[in-house]
mmCIF file of C-alpha atoms in Angstrom:
data_model
loop_
_atom_site.group_PDB
_atom_site.id
_atom_site.type_symbol
_atom_site.label_atom_id
_atom_site.label_comp_id
_atom_site.label_asym_id
_atom_site.label_seq_id
_atom_site.Cartn_x
_atom_site.Cartn_y
_atom_site.Cartn_z
ATOM 1 C CA MET A 1 -2.532 -0.233 -3.379
ATOM 2 C CA LYS A 2 -1.476 3.488 -3.282
ATOM 3 C CA ILE A 3 1.979 4.087 -3.840
ATOM 4 C CA ILE A 4 3.464 7.782 -1.836
ATOM 5 C CA TYR A 5 7.270 8.110 -2.274
ATOM 6 C CA LYS A 6 8.143 10.726 0.463
ATOM 7 C CA GLU A 7 11.422 13.066 0.453
ATOM 8 C CA GLY A 8 13.692 11.517 3.436
ATOM 9 C CA THR A 9 17.753 13.057 2.707
ATOM 10 C CA ARG A 10 16.741 12.513 -0.757
ATOM 11 C CA LYS A 11 14.247 13.614 -3.971
ATOM 12 C CA THR A 12 14.607 10.809 -5.691
ATOM 13 C CA LEU A 13 15.598 6.925 -5.994
ATOM 14 C CA ALA A 14 18.021 7.508 -8.912
ATOM 15 C CA GLU A 15 20.301 9.376 -5.923
ATOM 16 C CA SER A 16 19.897 6.888 -3.930
ATOM 17 C CA THR A 17 22.644 3.854 -3.292
ATOM 18 C CA GLY A 18 21.711 0.431 -4.851
ATOM 19 C CA GLU A 19 20.365 -1.149 -1.627
ATOM 20 C CA VAL A 20 18.012 1.595 -1.931
ATOM 21 C CA ARG A 21 16.903 1.023 -4.971
ATOM 22 C CA SER A 22 16.952 -2.840 -4.374
ATOM 23 C CA ALA A 23 15.129 -3.049 -1.114
ATOM 24 C CA VAL A 24 12.465 -0.259 -2.441
ATOM 25 C CA ALA A 25 11.772 -2.834 -5.994
ATOM 26 C CA THR A 26 11.846 -6.176 -3.780
ATOM 27 C CA ALA A 27 9.080 -3.857 -1.302
ATOM 28 C CA LEU A 28 6.817 -3.337 -4.654
ATOM 29 C CA GLU A 29 6.767 -6.575 -5.839
ATOM 30 C CA LEU A 30 5.926 -7.976 -2.271
ATOM 31 C CA VAL A 31 2.880 -5.864 -2.837
ATOM 32 C CA GLU A 32 1.595 -5.955 -6.504
ATOM 33 C CA GLY A 33 -1.997 -6.655 -6.527
ATOM 34 C CA LYS A 34 -2.546 -6.783 -2.105
ATOM 35 C CA HIS A 35 -4.424 -4.123 -0.395
ATOM 36 C CA GLY A 36 -3.336 -4.542 3.577
ATOM 37 C CA PHE A 37 -1.806 -6.986 5.908
ATOM 38 C CA ARG A 38 -2.985 -9.281 9.206
ATOM 39 C CA THR A 39 -1.155 -9.990 11.615
ATOM 40 C CA PRO A 40 -1.837 -12.703 14.866
ATOM 41 C CA PHE A 41 -3.877 -9.540 16.593
ATOM 42 C CA GLU A 42 -5.732 -8.218 13.798
ATOM 43 C CA ILE A 43 -6.481 -7.066 10.054
ATOM 44 C CA TRP A 44 -5.632 -3.652 8.059
ATOM 45 C CA ARG A 45 -7.442 -2.622 4.503
ATOM 46 C CA ASN A 46 -6.840 -0.073 2.239
ATOM 47 C CA CYS A 47 -3.335 0.851 3.696
ATOM 48 C CA LYS A 48 -0.625 2.858 1.583
ATOM 49 C CA LEU A 49 2.857 2.189 0.746
ATOM 50 C CA VAL A 50 4.700 4.636 1.992
ATOM 51 C CA ILE A 51 8.588 4.947 0.704
ATOM 52 C CA THR A 52 10.906 7.565 2.380
ATOM 53 C CA ILE A 53 13.917 7.853 0.316
ATOM 54 C CA GLY A 54 16.817 8.073 2.413
ATOM 55 C CA HIS A 55 20.641 8.089 1.117
ATOM 56 C CA ASN A 56 21.740 4.394 2.171
ATOM 57 C CA ILE A 57 19.558 1.525 3.728
ATOM 58 C CA TYR A 58 19.945 2.999 7.150
ATOM 59 C CA THR A 59 17.968 5.844 6.275
ATOM 60 C CA THR A 60 15.265 4.872 3.352
ATOM 61 C CA PHE A 61 12.051 3.854 5.493
ATOM 62 C CA ILE A 62 9.544 1.150 3.647
ATOM 63 C CA GLU A 63 6.368 0.838 5.452
ATOM 64 C CA ILE A 64 2.766 -0.092 4.988
ATOM 65 C CA ARG A 65 -0.057 2.365 6.424
ATOM 66 C CA PRO A 66 -3.733 1.959 7.382
ATOM 67 C CA PRO A 67 -5.694 5.051 6.328
ATOM 68 C CA ALA A 68 -6.275 7.937 8.949
ATOM 69 C CA MET A 69 -9.714 7.256 9.351
ATOM 70 C CA ALA A 70 -8.793 3.286 10.517
ATOM 71 C CA TYR A 71 -7.256 4.332 14.028
ATOM 72 C CA ILE A 72 -10.032 7.106 14.391
ATOM 73 C CA LYS A 73 -12.812 4.101 14.323
ATOM 74 C CA ARG A 74 -9.894 0.960 15.860
ATOM 75 C CA ARG A 75 -8.952 3.484 19.161
ATOM 76 C CA SER A 76 -7.778 1.535 22.138
ATOM 77 C CA ASN A 77 -8.565 -1.702 19.971
ATOM 78 C CA TRP A 78 -5.332 -1.704 17.730
ATOM 79 C CA HIS A 79 -1.834 -3.747 18.457
ATOM 80 C CA ASN A 80 0.589 -2.940 15.338
ATOM 81 C CA ARG A 81 -0.239 0.625 13.906
ATOM 82 C CA TYR A 82 2.181 -0.535 11.202
ATOM 83 C CA ALA A 83 4.287 -2.949 8.597
ATOM 84 C CA TYR A 84 7.913 -2.114 8.467
ATOM 85 C CA TYR A 85 10.149 -3.776 5.962
ATOM 86 C CA ALA A 86 13.324 -5.017 7.092
ATOM 87 C CA ALA A 87 15.029 -8.265 5.373
ATOM 88 C CA GLY A 88 13.119 -8.813 2.605
ATOM 89 C CA THR A 89 9.558 -9.017 4.738
ATOM 90 C CA PHE A 90 6.851 -7.234 5.939
ATOM 91 C CA ARG A 91 7.025 -7.475 10.277
ATOM 92 C CA GLY A 92 4.795 -5.103 12.651
ATOM 93 C CA ASN A 93 5.554 -2.182 14.375
ATOM 94 C CA ASN A 94 5.023 -3.571 17.859
ATOM 95 C CA ASP A 95 5.655 -7.001 17.929
ATOM 96 C CA ASN A 96 8.216 -7.294 15.253
ATOM 97 C CA ALA A 97 6.302 -9.840 14.142
ATOM 98 C CA GLU A 98 5.910 -10.974 10.292
ATOM 99 C CA VAL A 99 2.775 -10.047 9.052
ATOM 100 C CA GLU A 100 0.746 -11.240 6.200
ATOM 101 C CA LEU A 101 0.255 -9.319 2.981
ATOM 102 C CA ILE A 102 -3.455 -9.876 1.785
#
């Protein structure tokens, strides 16, 4: 899975709190060797891990996003647009159910 770091309120992880660094490290471990996610309704492949770095855990966002063309091809047939990291797991953005990393 391709990993993309974006600047939020901080430019680097070193400027963030230990809680943020720990969450990012755990998320990176979870997606190692994976390329997408599966929900009860759909399967998304060739995804990217997008990490927006904030100064604390509340301003840091860790998301798995499918490629932009996947939205266009599926049109209205998708249910969860991305998966977000919360409390040690990734969850679907719409139904809040835990997703399976594939």
